[in-house]
mmCIF file of C-alpha atoms in Angstrom:
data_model
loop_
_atom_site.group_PDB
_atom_site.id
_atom_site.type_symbol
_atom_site.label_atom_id
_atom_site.label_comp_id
_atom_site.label_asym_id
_atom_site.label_seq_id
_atom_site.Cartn_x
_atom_site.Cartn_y
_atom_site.Cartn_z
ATOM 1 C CA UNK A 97 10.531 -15.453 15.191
ATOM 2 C CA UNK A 98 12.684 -16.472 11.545
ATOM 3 C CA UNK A 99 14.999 -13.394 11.060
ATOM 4 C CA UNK A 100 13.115 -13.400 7.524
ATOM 5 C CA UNK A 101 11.033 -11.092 5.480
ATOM 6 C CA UNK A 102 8.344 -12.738 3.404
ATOM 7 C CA UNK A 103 7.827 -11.235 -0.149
ATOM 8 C CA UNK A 104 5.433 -11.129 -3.370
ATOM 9 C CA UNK A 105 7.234 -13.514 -5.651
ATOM 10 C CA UNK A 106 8.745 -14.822 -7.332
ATOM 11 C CA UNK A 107 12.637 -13.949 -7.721
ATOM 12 C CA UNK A 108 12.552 -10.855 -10.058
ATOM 13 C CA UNK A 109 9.334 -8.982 -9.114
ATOM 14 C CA UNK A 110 9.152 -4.944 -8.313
ATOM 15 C CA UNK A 111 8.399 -5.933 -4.997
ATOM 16 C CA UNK A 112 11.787 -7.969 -4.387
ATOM 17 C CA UNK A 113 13.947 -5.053 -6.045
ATOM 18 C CA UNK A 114 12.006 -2.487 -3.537
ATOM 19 C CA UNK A 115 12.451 -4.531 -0.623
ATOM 20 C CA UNK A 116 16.238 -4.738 -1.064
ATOM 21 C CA UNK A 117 16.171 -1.073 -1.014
ATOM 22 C CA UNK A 118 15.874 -1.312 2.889
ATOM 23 C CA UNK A 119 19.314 -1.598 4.559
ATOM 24 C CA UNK A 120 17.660 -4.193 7.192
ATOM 25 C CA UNK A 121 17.429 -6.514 4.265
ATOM 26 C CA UNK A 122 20.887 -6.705 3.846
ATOM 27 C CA UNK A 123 20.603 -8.858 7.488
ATOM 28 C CA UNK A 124 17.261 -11.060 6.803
ATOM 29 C CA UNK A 125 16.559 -14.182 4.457
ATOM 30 C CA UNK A 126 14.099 -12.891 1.873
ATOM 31 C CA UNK A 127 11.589 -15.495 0.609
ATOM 32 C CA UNK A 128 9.510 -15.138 -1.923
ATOM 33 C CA UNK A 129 5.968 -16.359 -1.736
ATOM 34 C CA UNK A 130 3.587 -17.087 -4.773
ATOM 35 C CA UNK A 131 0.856 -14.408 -3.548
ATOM 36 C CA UNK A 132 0.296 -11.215 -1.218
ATOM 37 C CA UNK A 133 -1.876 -13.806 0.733
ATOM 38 C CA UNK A 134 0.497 -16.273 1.359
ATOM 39 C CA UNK A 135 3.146 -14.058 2.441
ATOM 40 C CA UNK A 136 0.659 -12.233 4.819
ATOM 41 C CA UNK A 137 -0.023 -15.648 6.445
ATOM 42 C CA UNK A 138 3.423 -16.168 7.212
ATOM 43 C CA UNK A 139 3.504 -13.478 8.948
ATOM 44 C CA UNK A 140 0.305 -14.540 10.585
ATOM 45 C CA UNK A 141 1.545 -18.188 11.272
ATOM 46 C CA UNK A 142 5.400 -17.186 12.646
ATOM 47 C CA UNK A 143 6.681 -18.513 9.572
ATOM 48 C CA UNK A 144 8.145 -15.020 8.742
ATOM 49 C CA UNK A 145 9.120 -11.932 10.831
ATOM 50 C CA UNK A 146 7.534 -9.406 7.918
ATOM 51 C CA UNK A 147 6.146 -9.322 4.809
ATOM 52 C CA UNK A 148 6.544 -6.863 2.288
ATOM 53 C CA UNK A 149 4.099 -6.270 -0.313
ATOM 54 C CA UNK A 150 2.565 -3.469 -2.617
ATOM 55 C CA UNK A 151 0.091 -1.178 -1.500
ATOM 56 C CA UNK A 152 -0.527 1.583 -3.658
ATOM 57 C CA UNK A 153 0.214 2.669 -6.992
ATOM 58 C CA UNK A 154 0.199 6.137 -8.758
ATOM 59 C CA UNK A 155 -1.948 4.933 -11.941
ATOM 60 C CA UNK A 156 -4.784 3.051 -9.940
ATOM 61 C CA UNK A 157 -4.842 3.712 -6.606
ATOM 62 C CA UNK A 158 -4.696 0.693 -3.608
ATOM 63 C CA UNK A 159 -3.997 -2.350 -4.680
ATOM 64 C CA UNK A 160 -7.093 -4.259 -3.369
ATOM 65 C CA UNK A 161 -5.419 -7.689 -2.748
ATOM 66 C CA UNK A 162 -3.198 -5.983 0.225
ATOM 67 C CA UNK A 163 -5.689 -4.382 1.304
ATOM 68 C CA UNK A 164 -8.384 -6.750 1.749
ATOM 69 C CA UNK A 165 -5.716 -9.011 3.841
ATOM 70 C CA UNK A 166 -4.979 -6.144 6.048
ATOM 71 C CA UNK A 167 -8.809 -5.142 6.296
ATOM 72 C CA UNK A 168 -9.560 -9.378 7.082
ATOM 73 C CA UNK A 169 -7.978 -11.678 9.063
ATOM 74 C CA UNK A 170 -5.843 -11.641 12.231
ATOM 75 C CA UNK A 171 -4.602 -7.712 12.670
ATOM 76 C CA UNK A 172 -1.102 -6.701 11.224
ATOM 77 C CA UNK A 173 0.180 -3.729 11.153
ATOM 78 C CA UNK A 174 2.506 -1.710 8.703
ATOM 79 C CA UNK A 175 6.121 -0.582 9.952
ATOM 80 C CA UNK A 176 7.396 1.056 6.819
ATOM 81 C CA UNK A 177 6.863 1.996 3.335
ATOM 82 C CA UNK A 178 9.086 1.993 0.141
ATOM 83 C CA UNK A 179 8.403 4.343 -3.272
ATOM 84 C CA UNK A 180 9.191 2.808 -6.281
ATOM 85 C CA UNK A 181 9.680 4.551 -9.892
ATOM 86 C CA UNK A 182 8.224 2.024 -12.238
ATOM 87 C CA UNK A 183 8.884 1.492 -15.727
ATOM 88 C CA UNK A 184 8.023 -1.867 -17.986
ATOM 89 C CA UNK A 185 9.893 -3.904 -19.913
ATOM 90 C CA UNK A 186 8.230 -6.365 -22.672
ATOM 91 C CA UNK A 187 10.225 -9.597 -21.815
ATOM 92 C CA UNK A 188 9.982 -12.400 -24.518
ATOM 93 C CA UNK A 189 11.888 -15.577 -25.337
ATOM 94 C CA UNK A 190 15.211 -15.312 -27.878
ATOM 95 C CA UNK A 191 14.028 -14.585 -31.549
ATOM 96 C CA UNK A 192 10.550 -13.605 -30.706
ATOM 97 C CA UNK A 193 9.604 -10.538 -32.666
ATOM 98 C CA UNK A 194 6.687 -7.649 -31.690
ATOM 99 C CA UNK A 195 4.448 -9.453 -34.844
ATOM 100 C CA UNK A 196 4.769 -12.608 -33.031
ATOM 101 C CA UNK A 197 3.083 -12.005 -30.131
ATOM 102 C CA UNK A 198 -0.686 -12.952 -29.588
ATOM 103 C CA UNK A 199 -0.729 -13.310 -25.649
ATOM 104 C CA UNK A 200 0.633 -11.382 -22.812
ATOM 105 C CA UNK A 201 0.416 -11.487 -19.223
ATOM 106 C CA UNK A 202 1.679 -9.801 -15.827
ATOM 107 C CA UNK A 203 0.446 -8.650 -12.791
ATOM 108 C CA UNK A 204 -3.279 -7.133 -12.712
ATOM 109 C CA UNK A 205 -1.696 -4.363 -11.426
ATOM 110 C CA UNK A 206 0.528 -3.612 -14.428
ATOM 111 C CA UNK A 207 -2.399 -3.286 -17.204
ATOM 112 C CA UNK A 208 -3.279 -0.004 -16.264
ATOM 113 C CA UNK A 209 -0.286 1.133 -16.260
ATOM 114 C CA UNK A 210 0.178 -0.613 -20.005
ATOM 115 C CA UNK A 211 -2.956 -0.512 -21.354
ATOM 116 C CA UNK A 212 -2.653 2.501 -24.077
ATOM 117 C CA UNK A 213 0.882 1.137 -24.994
ATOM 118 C CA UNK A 214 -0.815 -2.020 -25.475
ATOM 119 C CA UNK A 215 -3.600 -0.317 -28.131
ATOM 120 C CA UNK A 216 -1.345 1.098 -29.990
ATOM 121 C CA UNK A 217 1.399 -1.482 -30.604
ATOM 122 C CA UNK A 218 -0.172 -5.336 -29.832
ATOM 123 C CA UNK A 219 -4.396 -4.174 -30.189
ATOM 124 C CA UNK A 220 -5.070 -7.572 -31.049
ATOM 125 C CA UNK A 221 -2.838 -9.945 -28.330
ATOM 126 C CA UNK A 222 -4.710 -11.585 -25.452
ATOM 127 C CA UNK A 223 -3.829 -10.396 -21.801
ATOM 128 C CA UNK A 224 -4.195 -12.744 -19.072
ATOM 129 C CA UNK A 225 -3.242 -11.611 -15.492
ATOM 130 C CA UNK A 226 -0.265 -13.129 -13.676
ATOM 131 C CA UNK A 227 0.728 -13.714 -9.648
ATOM 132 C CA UNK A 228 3.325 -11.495 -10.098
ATOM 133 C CA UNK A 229 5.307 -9.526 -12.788
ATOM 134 C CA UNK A 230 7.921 -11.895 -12.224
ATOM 135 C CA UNK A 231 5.587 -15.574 -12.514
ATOM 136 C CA UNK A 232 4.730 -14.123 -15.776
ATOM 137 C CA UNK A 233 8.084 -13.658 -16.976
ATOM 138 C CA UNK A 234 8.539 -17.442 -16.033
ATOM 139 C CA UNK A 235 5.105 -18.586 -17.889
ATOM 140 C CA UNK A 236 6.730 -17.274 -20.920
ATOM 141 C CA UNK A 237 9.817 -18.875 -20.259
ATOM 142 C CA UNK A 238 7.530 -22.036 -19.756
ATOM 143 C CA UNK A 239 6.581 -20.842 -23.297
ATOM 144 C CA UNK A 240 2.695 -20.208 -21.880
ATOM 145 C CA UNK A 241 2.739 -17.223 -23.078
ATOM 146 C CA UNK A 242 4.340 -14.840 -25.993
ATOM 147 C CA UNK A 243 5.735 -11.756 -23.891
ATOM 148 C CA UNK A 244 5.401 -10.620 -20.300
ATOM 149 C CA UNK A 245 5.317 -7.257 -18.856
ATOM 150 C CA UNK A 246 8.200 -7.091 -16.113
ATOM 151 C CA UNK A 247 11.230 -5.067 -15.227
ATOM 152 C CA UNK A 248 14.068 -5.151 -17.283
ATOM 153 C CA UNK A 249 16.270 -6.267 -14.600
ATOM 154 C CA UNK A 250 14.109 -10.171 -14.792
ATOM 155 C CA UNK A 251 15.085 -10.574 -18.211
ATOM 156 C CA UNK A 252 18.496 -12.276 -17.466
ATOM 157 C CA UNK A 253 16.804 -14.745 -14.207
ATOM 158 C CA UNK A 254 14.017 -16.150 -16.715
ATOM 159 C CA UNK A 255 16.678 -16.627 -19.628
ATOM 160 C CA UNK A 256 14.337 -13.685 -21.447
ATOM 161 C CA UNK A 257 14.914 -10.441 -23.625
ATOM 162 C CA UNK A 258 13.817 -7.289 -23.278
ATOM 163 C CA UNK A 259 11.788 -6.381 -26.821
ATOM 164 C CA UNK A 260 10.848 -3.298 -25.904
ATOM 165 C CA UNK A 261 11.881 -0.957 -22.602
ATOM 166 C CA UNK A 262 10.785 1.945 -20.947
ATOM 167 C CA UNK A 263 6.991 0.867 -21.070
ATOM 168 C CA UNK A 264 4.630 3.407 -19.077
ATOM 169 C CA UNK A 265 1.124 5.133 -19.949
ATOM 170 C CA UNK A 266 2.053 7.772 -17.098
ATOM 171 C CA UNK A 267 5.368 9.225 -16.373
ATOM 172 C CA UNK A 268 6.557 9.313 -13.140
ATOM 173 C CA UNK A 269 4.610 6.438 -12.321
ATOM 174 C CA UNK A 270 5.274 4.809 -8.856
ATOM 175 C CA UNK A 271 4.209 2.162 -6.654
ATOM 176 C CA UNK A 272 3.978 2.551 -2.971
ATOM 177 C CA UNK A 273 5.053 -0.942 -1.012
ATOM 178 C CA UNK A 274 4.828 -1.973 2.573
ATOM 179 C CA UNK A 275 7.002 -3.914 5.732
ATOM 180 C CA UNK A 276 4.150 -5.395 7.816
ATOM 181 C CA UNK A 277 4.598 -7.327 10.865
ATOM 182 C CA UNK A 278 2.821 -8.630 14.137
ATOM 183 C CA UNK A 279 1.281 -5.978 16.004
ATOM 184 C CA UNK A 280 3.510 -4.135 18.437
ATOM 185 C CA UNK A 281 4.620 -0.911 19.893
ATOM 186 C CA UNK A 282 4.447 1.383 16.748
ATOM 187 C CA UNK A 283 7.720 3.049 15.678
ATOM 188 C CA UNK A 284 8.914 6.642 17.311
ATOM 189 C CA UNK A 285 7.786 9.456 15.118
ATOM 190 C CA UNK A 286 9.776 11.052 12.921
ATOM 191 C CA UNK A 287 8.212 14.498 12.316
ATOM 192 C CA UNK A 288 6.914 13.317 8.793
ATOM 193 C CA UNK A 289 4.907 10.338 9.525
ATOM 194 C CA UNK A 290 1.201 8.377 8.333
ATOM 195 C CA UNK A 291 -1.400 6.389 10.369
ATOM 196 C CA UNK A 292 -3.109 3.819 8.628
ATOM 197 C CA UNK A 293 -6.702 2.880 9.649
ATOM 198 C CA UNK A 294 -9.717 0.846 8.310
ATOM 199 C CA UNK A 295 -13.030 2.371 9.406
ATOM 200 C CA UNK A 296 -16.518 0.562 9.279
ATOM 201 C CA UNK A 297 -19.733 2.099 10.192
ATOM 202 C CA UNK A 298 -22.000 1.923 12.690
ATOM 203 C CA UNK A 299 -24.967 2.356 10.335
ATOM 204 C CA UNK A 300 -25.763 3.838 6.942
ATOM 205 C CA UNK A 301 -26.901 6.913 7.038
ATOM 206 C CA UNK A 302 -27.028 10.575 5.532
ATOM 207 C CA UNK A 303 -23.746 12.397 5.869
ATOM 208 C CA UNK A 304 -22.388 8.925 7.705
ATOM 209 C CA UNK A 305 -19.095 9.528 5.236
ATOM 210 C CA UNK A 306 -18.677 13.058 6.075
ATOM 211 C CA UNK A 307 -19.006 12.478 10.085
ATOM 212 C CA UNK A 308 -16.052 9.857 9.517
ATOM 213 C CA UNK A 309 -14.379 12.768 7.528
ATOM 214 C CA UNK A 310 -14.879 15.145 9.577
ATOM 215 C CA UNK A 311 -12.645 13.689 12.723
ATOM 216 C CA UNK A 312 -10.009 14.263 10.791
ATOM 217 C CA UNK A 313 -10.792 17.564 9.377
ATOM 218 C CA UNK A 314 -11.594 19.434 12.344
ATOM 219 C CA UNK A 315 -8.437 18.484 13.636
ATOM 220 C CA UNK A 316 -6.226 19.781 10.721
ATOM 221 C CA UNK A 317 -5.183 16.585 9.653
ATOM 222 C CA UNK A 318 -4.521 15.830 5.480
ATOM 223 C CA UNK A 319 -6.239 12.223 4.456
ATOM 224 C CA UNK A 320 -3.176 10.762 1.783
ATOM 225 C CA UNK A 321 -5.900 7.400 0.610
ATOM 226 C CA UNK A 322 -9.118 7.439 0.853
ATOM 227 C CA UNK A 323 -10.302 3.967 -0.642
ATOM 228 C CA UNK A 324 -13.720 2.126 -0.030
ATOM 229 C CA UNK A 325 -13.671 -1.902 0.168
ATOM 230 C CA UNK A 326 -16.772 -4.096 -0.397
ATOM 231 C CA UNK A 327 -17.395 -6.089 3.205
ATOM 232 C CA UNK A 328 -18.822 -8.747 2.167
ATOM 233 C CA UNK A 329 -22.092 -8.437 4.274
ATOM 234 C CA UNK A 330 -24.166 -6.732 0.662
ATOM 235 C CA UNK A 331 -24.067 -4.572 -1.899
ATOM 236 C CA UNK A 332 -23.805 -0.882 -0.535
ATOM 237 C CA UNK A 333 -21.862 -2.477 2.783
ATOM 238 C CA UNK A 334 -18.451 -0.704 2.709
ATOM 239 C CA UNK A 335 -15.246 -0.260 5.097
ATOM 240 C CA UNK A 336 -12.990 2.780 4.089
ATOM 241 C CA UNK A 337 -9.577 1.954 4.081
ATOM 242 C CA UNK A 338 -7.934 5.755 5.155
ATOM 243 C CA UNK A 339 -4.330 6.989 5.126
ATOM 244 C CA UNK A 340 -3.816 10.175 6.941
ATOM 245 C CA UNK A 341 -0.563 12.502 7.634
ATOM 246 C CA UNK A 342 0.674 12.547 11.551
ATOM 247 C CA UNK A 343 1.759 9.793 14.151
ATOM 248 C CA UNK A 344 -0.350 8.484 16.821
ATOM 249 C CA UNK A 345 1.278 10.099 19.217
ATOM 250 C CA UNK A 346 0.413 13.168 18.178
ATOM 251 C CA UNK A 347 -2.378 14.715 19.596
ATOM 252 C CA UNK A 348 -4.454 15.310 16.839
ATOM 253 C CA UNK A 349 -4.234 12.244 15.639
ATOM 254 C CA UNK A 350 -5.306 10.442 18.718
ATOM 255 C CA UNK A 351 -7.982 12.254 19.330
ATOM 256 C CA UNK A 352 -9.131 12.055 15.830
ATOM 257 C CA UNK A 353 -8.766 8.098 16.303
ATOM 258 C CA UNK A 354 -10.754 8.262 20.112
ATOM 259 C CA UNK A 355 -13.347 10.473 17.920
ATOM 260 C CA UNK A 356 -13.917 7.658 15.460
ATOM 261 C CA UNK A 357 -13.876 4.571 18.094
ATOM 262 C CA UNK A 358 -16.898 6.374 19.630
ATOM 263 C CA UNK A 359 -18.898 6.459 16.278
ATOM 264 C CA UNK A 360 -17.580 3.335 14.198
ATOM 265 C CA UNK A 361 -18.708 -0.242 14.480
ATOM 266 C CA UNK A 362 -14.766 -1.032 14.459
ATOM 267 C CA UNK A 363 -12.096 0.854 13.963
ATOM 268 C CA UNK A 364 -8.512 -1.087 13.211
ATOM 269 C CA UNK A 365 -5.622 0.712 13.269
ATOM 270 C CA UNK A 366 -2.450 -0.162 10.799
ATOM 271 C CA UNK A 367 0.242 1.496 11.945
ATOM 272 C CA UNK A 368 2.185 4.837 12.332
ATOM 273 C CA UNK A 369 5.177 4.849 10.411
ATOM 274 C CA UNK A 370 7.935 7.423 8.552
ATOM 275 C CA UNK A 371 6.787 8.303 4.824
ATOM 276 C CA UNK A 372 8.668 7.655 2.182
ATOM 277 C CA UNK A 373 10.990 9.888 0.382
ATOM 278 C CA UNK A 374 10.062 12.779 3.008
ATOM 279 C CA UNK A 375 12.650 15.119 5.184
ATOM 280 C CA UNK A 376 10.620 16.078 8.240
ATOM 281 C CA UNK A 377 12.384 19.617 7.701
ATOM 282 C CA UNK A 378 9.544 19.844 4.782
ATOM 283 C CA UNK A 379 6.542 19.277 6.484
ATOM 284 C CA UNK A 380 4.845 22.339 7.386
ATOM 285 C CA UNK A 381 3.501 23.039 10.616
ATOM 286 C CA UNK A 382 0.645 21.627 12.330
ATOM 287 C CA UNK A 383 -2.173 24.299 10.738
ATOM 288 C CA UNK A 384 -3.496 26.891 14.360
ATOM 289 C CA UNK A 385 -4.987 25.392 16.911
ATOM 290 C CA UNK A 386 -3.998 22.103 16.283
ATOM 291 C CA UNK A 387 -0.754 21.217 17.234
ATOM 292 C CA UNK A 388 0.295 19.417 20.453
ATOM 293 C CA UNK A 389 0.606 22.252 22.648
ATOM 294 C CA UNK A 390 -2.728 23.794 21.384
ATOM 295 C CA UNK A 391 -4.259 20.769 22.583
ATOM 296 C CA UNK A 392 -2.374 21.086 25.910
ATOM 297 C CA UNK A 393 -3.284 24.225 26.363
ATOM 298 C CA UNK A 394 -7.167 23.819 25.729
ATOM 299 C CA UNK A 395 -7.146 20.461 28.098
ATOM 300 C CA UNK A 396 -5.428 22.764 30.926
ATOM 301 C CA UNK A 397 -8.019 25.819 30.257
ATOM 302 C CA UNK A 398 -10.892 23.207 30.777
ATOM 303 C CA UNK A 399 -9.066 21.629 33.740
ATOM 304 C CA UNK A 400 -8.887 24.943 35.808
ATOM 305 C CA UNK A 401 -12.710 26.212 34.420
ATOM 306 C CA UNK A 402 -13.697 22.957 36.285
ATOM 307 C CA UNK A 403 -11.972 24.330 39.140
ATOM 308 C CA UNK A 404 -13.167 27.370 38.978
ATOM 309 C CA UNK A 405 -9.880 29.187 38.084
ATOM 310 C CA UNK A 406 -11.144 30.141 34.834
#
């Protein structure tokens, strides 16, 4: 396998200057790809040992590209995540001024985030969505369009200014990116850990959401995404894309998982992996009666009532 990681392109994007914040980058050639599909397929086809792509952000949720790839296709799984604090810059060629500007473009992803800045100061310029941040910084280097949202840091690579920094309709505003490989012997766990699964059900029915639901509940375990996807098959045919807090190997969590195999058409599983930006020594406990040894301990009280030892 390349000793490469795969990337949402082009040079410049969010998604490059997140992926450099993983020390294992430091040892891998990073390529950037022109979509979240293509670099997923490189993956797929050996071309690439990972990919790394955004997930999730703070403003509208999943980002449905990645997840439709990782709901279709040949199974990956997820190995890590990155946060990323995102602010926008308005990136236009030398001498271009904010009365200039008729058409913008970036990422879809980037318009919500945008959109009341957008009102207030350009409520008349055209948007038209991008590949990437970073591809629409190069259109308007191409001089397709007027201005580009991007980060600041692309202005220099696409021979751009920055007009106007520090562009967000929501403080704090992140987006949540993603190492994903070849299926494989998920990571150790770390104490402050997610599984990633996509569920699809056996039939529609009454409560058929809440059954899902409730594997997890009754087992004390905190759902982080909950996020339907369209399957193709219909309108009203859905898969639920879940994240929820634990490892695998924790007990709760595989039984939760053994709970929903039984009722699900399919379940696929995404990875266990360490969150982001949390110290183990913060997570509370497992709430009673659900921890490891609780489950221990109510396997061996069944094992010895079987025996008669009860």
């Amino acid at each position: 396998m390349p000793a490469s990681y795969a990337y949402l392109g082009p040079e410049g994007t969010f998604t490059e200057v997140a992926l450099r914040t993983l020390p294992e980058a430091a040892t891998r050639e990073l390529i950037p790809y022109v979509s979240v599909q293509s670099a997923l397929d490189a993956v797929r086809n050996g071309e690439a040992e990972a990919a790394f792509v955004p997930i999730e952000n703070s403003v509208e949720g999943g980002i449905t590209t990645t997840l439709d790839e990782l709901v279709a296709g040949r199974p990956l799984m997820i190995y890590r995540e990155v946060l990323l604090s995102i602010t926008f810059a308005l990136l236009v060629r030398p001498g271009t001024e904010l009365s200039d500007i008729k058409t913008v473009t970036a990422h879809p992803a980037a318009q919500p985030q945008v959109r009341n800045w957008l009102k207030r100061h350009l409520p008349d310029a055209t948007w038209e969505s991008a590949a990437s941040n970073a591809d629409g910084a190069r259109l308007v280097q191409e001089g397709r369009y007027d201005a580009a949202f991007a980060g600041e840091f692309a202005a220099g690579r696409y021979g751009l200014e920055a007009l106007e920094t520090e562009i967000h309709d929501a403080e704090n505003a992140q987006t949540r990116f993603v190492l994903v490989g070849r299926p494989a012997r998920p990571a150790a766990p770390t104490g402050a850990d997610k599984t990633s699964v996509v569920l699809w059900q056996r039939d529609d029915h009454p409560g058929a959401l809440r059954d899902l639901l409730g594997e997890f509940a009754s087992r004390g375990i905190n759902l982080m995404l909950l996020q339907s996807r369209p399957t193709g098959a219909g309108i009203g045919n859905y898969c639920f894309c879940i994240d929820a807090e634990g490892h695998i190997s924790d007990r709760r969590v595989a039984e939760a998982l053994m709970g929903l195999k039984r009722i699900c058409l399919q379940v696929r599983f995404l990875g266990s992996y360490p969150r982001a930006g949390v110290d183990p020594a913060d997570v509370p406990p497992p709430r009673q009666g659900t921890s490891d040894e609780a489950f221990t301990e109510a396997s061996d009280w069944v094992a010895r009532c079987q025996d008669g030892r009860f």
